[in-house]
Short mmCIF file of N, CA and C in Angstrom, two decimals:
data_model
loop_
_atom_site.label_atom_id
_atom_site.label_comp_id
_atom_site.label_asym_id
_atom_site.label_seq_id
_atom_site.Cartn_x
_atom_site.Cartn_y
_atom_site.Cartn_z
N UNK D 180 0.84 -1.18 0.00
CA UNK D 180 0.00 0.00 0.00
C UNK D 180 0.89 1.24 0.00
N UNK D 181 0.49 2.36 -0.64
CA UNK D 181 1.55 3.44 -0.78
C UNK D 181 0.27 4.60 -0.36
N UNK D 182 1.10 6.00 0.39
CA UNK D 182 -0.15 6.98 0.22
C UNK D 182 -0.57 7.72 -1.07
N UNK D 183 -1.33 8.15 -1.17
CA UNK D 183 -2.21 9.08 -2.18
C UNK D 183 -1.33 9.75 -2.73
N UNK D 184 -1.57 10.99 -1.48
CA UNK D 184 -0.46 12.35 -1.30
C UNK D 184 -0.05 11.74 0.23
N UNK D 185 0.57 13.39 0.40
CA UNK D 185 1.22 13.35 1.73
C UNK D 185 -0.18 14.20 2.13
N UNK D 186 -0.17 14.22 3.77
CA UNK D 186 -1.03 14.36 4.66
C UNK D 186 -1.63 15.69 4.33
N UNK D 187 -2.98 16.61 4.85
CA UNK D 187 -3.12 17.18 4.28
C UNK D 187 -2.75 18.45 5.32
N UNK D 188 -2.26 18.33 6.34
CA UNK D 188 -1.72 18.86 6.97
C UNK D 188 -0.51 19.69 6.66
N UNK D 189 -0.06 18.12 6.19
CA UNK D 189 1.45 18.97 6.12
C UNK D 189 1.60 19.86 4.38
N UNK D 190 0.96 19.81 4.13
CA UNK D 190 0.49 20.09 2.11
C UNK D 190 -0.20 22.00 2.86
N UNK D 191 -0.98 21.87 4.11
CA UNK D 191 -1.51 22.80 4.76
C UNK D 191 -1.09 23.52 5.54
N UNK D 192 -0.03 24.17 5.57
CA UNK D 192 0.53 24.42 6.95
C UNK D 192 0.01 25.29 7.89
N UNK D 193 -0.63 26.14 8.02
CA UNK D 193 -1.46 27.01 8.58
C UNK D 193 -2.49 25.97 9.20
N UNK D 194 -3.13 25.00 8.29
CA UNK D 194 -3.77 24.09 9.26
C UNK D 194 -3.13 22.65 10.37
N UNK D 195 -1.85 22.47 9.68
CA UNK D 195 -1.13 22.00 10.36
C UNK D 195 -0.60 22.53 11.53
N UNK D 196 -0.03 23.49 11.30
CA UNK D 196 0.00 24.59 12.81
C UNK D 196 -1.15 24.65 13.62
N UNK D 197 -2.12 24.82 13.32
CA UNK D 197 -3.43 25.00 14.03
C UNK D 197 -3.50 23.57 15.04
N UNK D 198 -3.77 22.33 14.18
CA UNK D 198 -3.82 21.26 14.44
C UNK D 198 -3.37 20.49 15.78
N UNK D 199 -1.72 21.17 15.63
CA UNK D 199 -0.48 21.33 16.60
C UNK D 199 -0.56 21.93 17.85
N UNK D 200 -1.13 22.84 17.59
CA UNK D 200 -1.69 24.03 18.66
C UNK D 200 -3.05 22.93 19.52
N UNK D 201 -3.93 22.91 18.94
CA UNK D 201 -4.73 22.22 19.36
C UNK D 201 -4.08 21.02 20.36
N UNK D 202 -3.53 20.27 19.73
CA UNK D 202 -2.87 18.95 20.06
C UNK D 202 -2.32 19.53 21.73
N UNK D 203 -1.50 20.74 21.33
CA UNK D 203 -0.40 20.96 22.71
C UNK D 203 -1.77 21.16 24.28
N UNK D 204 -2.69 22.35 23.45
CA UNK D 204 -3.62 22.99 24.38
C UNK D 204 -4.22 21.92 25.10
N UNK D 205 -4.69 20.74 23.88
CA UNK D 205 -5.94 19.83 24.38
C UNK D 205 -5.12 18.73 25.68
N UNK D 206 -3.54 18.74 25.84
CA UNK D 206 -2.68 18.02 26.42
C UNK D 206 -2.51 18.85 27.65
N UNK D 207 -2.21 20.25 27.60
CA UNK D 207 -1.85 20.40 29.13
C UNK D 207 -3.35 21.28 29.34
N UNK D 208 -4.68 21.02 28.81
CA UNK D 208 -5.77 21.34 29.51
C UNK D 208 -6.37 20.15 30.09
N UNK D 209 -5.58 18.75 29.72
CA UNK D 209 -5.84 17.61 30.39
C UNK D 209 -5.45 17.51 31.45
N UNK D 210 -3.53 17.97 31.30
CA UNK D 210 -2.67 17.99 32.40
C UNK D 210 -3.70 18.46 33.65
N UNK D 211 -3.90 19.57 33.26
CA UNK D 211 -4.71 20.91 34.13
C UNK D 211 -5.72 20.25 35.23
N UNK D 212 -6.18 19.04 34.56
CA UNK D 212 -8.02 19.25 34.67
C UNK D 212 -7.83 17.83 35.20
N UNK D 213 -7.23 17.35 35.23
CA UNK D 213 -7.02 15.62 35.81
C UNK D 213 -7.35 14.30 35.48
N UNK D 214 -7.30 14.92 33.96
CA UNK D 214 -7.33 13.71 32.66
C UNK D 214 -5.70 13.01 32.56
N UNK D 215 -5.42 11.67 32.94
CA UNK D 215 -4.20 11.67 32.53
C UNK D 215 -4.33 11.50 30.75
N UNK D 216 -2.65 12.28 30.48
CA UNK D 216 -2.25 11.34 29.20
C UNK D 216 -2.31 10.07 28.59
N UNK D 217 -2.21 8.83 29.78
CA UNK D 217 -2.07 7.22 28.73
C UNK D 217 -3.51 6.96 28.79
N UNK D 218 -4.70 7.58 29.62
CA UNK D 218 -6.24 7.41 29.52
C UNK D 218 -6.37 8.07 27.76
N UNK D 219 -6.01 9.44 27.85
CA UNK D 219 -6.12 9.68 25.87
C UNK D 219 -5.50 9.20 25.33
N UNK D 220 -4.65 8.34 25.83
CA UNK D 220 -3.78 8.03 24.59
C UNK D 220 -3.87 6.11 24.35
N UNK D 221 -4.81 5.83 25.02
CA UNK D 221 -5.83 4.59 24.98
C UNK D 221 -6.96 4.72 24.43
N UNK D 222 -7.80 5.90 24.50
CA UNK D 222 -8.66 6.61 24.01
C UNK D 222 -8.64 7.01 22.50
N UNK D 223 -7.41 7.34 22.07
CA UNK D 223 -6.40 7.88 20.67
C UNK D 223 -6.41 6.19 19.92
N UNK D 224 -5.89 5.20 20.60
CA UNK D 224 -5.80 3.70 20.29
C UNK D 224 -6.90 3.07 19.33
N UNK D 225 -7.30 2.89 20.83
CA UNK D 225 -8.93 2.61 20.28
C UNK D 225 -10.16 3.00 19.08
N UNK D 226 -9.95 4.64 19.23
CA UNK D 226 -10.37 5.25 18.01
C UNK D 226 -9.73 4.99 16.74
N UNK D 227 -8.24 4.89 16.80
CA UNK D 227 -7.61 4.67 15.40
C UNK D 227 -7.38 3.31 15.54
N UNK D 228 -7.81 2.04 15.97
CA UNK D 228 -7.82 0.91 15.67
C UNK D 228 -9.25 1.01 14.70
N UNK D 229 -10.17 1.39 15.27
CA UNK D 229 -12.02 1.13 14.49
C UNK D 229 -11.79 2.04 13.66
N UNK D 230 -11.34 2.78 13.31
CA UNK D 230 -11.15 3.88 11.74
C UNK D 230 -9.77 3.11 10.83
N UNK D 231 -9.15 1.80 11.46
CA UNK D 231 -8.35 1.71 10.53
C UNK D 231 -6.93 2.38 10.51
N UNK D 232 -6.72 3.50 11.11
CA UNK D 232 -5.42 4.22 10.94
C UNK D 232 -3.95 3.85 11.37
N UNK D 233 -3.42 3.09 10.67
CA UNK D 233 -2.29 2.44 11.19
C UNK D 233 -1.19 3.82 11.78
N UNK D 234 -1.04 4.77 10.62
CA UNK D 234 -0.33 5.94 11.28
C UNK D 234 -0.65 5.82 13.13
N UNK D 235 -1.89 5.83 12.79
CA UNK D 235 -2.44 6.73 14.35
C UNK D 235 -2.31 5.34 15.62
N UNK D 236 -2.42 3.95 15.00
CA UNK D 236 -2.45 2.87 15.61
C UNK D 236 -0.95 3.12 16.39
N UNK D 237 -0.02 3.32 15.25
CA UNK D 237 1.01 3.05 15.98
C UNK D 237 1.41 4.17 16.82
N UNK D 238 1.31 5.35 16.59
CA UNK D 238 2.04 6.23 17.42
C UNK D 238 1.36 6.60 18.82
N UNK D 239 0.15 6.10 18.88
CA UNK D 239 -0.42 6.01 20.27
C UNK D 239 -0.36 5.08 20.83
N UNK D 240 -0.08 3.66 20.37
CA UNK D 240 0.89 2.45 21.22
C UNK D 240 2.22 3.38 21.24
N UNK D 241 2.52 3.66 20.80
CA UNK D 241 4.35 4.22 20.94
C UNK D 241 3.88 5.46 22.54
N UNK D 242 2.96 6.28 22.40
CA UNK D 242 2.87 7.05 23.30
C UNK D 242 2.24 6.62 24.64
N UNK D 243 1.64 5.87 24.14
CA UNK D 243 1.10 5.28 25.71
C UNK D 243 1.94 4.21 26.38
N UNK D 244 3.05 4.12 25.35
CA UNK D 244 4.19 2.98 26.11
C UNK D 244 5.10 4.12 27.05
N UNK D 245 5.50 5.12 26.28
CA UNK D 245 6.26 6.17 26.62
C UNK D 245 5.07 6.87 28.00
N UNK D 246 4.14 6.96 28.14
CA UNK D 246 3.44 7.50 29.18
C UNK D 246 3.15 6.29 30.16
N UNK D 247 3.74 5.51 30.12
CA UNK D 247 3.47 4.28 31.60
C UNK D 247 3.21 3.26 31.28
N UNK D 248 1.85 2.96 29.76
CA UNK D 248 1.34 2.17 30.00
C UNK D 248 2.39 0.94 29.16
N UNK D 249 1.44 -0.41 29.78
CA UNK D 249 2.39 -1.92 29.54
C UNK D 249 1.76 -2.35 28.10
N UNK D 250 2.80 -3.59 27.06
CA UNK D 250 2.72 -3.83 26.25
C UNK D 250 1.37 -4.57 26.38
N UNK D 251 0.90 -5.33 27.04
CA UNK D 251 -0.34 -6.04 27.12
C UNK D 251 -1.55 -5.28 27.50
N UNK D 252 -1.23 -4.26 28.22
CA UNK D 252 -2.84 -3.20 28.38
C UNK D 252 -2.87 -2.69 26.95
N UNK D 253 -1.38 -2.11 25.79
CA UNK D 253 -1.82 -1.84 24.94
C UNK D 253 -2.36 -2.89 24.04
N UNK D 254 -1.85 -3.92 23.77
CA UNK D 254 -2.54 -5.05 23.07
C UNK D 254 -4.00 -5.09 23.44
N UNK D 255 -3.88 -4.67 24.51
CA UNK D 255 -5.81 -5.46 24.81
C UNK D 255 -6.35 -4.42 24.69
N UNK D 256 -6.34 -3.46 24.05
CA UNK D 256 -7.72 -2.35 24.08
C UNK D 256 -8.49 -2.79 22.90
N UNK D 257 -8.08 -3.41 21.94
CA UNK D 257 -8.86 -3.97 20.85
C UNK D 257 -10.17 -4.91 21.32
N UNK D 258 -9.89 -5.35 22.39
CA UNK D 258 -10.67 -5.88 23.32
C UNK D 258 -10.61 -6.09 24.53
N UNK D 259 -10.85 -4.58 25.27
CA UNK D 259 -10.95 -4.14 26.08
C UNK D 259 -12.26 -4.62 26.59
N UNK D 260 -13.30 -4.81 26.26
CA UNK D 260 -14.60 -5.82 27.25
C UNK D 260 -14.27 -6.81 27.61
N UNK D 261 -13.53 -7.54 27.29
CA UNK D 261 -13.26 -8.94 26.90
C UNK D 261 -11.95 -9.66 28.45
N UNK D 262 -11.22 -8.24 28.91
CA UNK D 262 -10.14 -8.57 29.51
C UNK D 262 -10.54 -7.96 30.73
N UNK D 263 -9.92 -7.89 32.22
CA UNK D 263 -9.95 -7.33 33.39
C UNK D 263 -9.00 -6.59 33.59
N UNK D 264 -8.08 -6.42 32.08
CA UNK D 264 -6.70 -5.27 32.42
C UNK D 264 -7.00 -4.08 32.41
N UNK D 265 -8.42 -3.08 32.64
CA UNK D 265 -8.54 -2.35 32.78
C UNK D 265 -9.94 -1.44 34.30
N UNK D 266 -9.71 0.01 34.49
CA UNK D 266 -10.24 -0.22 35.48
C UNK D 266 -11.58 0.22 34.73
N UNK D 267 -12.75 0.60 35.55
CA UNK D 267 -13.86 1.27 35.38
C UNK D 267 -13.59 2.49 34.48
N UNK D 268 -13.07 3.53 34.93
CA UNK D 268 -13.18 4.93 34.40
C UNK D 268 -12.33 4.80 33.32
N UNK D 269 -11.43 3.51 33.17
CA UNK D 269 -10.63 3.17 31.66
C UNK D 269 -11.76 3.02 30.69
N UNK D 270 -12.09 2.36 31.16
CA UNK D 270 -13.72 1.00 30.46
C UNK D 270 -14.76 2.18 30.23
N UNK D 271 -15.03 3.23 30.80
CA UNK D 271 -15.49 4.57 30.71
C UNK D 271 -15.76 5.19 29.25
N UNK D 272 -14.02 5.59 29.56
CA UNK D 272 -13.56 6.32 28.38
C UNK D 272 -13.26 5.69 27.16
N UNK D 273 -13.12 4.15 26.91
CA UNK D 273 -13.11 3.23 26.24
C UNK D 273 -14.38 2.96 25.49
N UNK D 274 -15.39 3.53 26.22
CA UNK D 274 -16.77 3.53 25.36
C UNK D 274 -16.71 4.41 25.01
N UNK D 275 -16.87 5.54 25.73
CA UNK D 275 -17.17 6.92 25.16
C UNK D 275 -16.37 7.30 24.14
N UNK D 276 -15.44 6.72 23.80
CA UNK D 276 -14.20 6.77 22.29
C UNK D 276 -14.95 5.96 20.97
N UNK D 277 -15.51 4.61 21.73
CA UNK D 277 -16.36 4.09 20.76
C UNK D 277 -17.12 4.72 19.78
N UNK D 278 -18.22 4.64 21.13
CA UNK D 278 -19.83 5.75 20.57
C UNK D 278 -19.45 6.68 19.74
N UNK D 279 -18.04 7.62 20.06
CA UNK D 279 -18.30 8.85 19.26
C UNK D 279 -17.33 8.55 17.82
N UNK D 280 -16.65 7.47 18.18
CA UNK D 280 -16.21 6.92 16.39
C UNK D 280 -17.56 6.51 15.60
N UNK D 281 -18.14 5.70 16.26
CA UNK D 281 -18.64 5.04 15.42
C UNK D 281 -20.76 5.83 15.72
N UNK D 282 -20.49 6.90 14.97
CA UNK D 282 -22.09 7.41 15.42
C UNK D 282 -22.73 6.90 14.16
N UNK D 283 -22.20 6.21 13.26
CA UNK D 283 -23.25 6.20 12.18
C UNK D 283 -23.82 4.57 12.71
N UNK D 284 -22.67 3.78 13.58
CA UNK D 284 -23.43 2.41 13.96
C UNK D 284 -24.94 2.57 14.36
N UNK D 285 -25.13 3.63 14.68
CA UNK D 285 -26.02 3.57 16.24
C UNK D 285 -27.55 4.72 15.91
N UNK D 286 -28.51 4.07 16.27
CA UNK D 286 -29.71 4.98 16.48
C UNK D 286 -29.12 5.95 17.26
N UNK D 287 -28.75 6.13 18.41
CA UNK D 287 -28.60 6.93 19.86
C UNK D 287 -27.12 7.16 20.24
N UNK D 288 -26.42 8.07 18.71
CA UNK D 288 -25.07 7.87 18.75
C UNK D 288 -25.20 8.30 20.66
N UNK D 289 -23.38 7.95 20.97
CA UNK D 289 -23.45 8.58 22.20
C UNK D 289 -24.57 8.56 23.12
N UNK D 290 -25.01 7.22 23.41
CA UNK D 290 -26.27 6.63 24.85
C UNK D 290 -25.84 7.51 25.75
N UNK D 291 -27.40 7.77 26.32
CA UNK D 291 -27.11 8.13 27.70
C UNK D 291 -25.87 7.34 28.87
N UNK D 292 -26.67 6.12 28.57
CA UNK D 292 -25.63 5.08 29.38
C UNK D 292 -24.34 4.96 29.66
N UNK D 293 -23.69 5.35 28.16
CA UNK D 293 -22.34 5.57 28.23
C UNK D 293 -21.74 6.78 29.13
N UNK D 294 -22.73 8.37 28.27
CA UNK D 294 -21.94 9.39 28.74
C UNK D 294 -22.12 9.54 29.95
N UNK D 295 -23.29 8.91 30.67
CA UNK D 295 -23.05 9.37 32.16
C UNK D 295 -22.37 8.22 32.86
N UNK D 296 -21.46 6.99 32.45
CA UNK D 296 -20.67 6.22 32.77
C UNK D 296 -19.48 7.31 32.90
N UNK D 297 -19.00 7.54 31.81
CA UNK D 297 -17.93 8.95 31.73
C UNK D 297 -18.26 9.96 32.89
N UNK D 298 -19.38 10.28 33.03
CA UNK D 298 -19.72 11.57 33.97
C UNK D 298 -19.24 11.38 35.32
N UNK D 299 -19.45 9.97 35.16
CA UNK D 299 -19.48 9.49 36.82
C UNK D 299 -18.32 9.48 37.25
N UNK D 300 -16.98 9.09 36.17
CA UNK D 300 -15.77 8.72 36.22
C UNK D 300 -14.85 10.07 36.24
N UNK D 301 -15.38 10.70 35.17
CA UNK D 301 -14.71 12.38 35.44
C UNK D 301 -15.20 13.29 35.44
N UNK D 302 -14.90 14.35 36.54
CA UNK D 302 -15.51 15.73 36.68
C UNK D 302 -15.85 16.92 34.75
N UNK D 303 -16.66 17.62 35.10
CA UNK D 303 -16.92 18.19 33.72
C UNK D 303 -15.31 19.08 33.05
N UNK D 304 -14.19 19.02 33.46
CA UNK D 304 -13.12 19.56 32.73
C UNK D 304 -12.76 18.60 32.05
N UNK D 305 -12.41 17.77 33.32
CA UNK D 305 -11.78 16.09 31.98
C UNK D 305 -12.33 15.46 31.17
N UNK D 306 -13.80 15.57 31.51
CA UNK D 306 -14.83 15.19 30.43
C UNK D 306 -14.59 15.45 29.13
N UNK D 307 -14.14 17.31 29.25
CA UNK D 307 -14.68 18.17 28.16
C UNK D 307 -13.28 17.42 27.57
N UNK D 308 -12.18 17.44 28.23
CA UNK D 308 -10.73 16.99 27.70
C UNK D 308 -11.04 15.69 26.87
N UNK D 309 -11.11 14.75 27.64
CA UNK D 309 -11.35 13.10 26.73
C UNK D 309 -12.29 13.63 25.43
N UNK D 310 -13.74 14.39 26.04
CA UNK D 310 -14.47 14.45 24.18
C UNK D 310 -13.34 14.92 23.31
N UNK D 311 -12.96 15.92 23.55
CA UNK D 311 -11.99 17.17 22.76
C UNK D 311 -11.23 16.12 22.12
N UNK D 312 -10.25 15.67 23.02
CA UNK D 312 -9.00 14.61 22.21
C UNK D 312 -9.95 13.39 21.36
N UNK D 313 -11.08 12.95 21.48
CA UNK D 313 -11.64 12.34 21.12
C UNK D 313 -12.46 12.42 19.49
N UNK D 314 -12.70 13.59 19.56
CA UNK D 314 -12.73 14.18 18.45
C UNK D 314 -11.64 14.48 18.00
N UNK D 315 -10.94 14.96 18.47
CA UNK D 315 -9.37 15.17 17.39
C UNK D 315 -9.15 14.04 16.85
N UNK D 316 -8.76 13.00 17.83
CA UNK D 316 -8.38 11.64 16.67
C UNK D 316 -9.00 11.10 15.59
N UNK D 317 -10.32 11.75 15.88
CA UNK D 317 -11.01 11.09 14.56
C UNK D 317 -10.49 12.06 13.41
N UNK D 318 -10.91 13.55 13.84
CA UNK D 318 -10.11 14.54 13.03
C UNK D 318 -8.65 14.12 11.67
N UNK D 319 -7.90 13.28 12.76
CA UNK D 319 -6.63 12.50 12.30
C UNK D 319 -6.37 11.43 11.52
N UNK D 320 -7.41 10.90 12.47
CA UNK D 320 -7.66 9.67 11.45
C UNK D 320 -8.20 9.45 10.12
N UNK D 321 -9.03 10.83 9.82
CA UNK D 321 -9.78 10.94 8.37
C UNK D 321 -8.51 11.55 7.61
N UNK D 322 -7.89 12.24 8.20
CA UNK D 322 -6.88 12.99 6.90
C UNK D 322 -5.86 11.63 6.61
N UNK D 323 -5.84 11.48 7.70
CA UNK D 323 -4.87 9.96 7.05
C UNK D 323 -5.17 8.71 6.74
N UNK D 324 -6.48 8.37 6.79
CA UNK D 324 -7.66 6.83 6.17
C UNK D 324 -8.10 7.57 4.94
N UNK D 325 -7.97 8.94 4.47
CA UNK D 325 -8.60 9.51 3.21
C UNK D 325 -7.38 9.46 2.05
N UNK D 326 -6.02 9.77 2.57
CA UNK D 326 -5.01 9.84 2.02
C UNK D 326 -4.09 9.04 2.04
N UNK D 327 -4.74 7.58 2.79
CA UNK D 327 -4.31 6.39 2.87
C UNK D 327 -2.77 6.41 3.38
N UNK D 328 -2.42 7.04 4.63
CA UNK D 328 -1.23 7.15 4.94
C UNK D 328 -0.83 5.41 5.82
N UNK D 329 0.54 5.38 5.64
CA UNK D 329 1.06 4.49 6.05
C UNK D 329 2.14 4.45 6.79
N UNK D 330 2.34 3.67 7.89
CA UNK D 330 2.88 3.87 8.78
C UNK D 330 4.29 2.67 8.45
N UNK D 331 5.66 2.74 8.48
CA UNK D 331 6.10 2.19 7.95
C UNK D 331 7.28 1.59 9.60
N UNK D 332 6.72 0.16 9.96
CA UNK D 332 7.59 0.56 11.10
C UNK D 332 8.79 -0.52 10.77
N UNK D 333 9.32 -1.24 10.01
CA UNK D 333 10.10 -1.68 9.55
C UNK D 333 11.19 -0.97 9.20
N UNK D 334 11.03 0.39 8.52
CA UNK D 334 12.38 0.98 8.23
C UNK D 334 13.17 1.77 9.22
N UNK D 335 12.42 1.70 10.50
CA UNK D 335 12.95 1.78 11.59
C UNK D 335 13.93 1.57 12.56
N UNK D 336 14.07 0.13 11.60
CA UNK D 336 14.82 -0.69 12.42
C UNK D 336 16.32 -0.65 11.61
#
């Protein structure tokens, strides 16, 4: 598989900058607000596993390794119901990443059920934080599932 173009970001730079900006703000208004990082960046996982985005697959296993978390919590968010390696307010935000990828699955994108699972788990700043980053990744994931970017982790080595 090869990409299209290159990203449309970087073809954009003014929106790439923006993007960036966003990225930094939406990170230390998490810091701020008492969202950790490897919760979005499980959150970031999850979303770019169900959209497909290998770019995005990998660099949020790469970041959530680098922010604490273990090779097997990242393996298992693909099936995250399925395992006990996570807690409640993980399992939380693990839906609420779902629902809002996938709103065309669903009569009732975003259930009550879910978001006040989330509510219960975080106060209304971190809330607003997890939606925010939550929407961004999808944000990410379309410029790069549209432009078929590829993540190449072989030449790495």
């Amino acid at each position: 598989m090869q990409s299209r173009t290159r990203n449309p970001a970087t073809i954009l730079p003014e929106a790439g900058q923006a993007l960036q900006a966003l990225g930094k703000a939406l990170f230390a208004s998490a810091e701020n607000n008492g969202m950790p990082a490897r919760i979005l960046f499980l959150a970031y996982l999850r979303v770019s596993q169900i959209n497909r985005d290998s770019v995005c697959v990998d660099l949020h296993s790469r970041n959530a390794m680098a922010a604490g978390e273990s090779i097997e919590r990242i393996i298992a968010v693909s099936a995250w119901r399925e395992t006990t390696n996570f807690t409640d307010a993980e399992r939380a935000a693990l839906a609420l990443s779902e629902s809002m990828t996938r709103l065309h699955d669903q009569i009732d994108p975003v259930p009550e059920e879910v978001y006040k699972e989330a509510a219960r788990h975080y106060d209304e700043a971190a809330l607003a934080a997890l939606i925010t980053g939550i929407a961004t990744a999808n944000l990410y994931n379309r410029l790069n599932v549209a432009t078929r970017q590829v993540v190449d982790v072989l030449s790495r080595k």
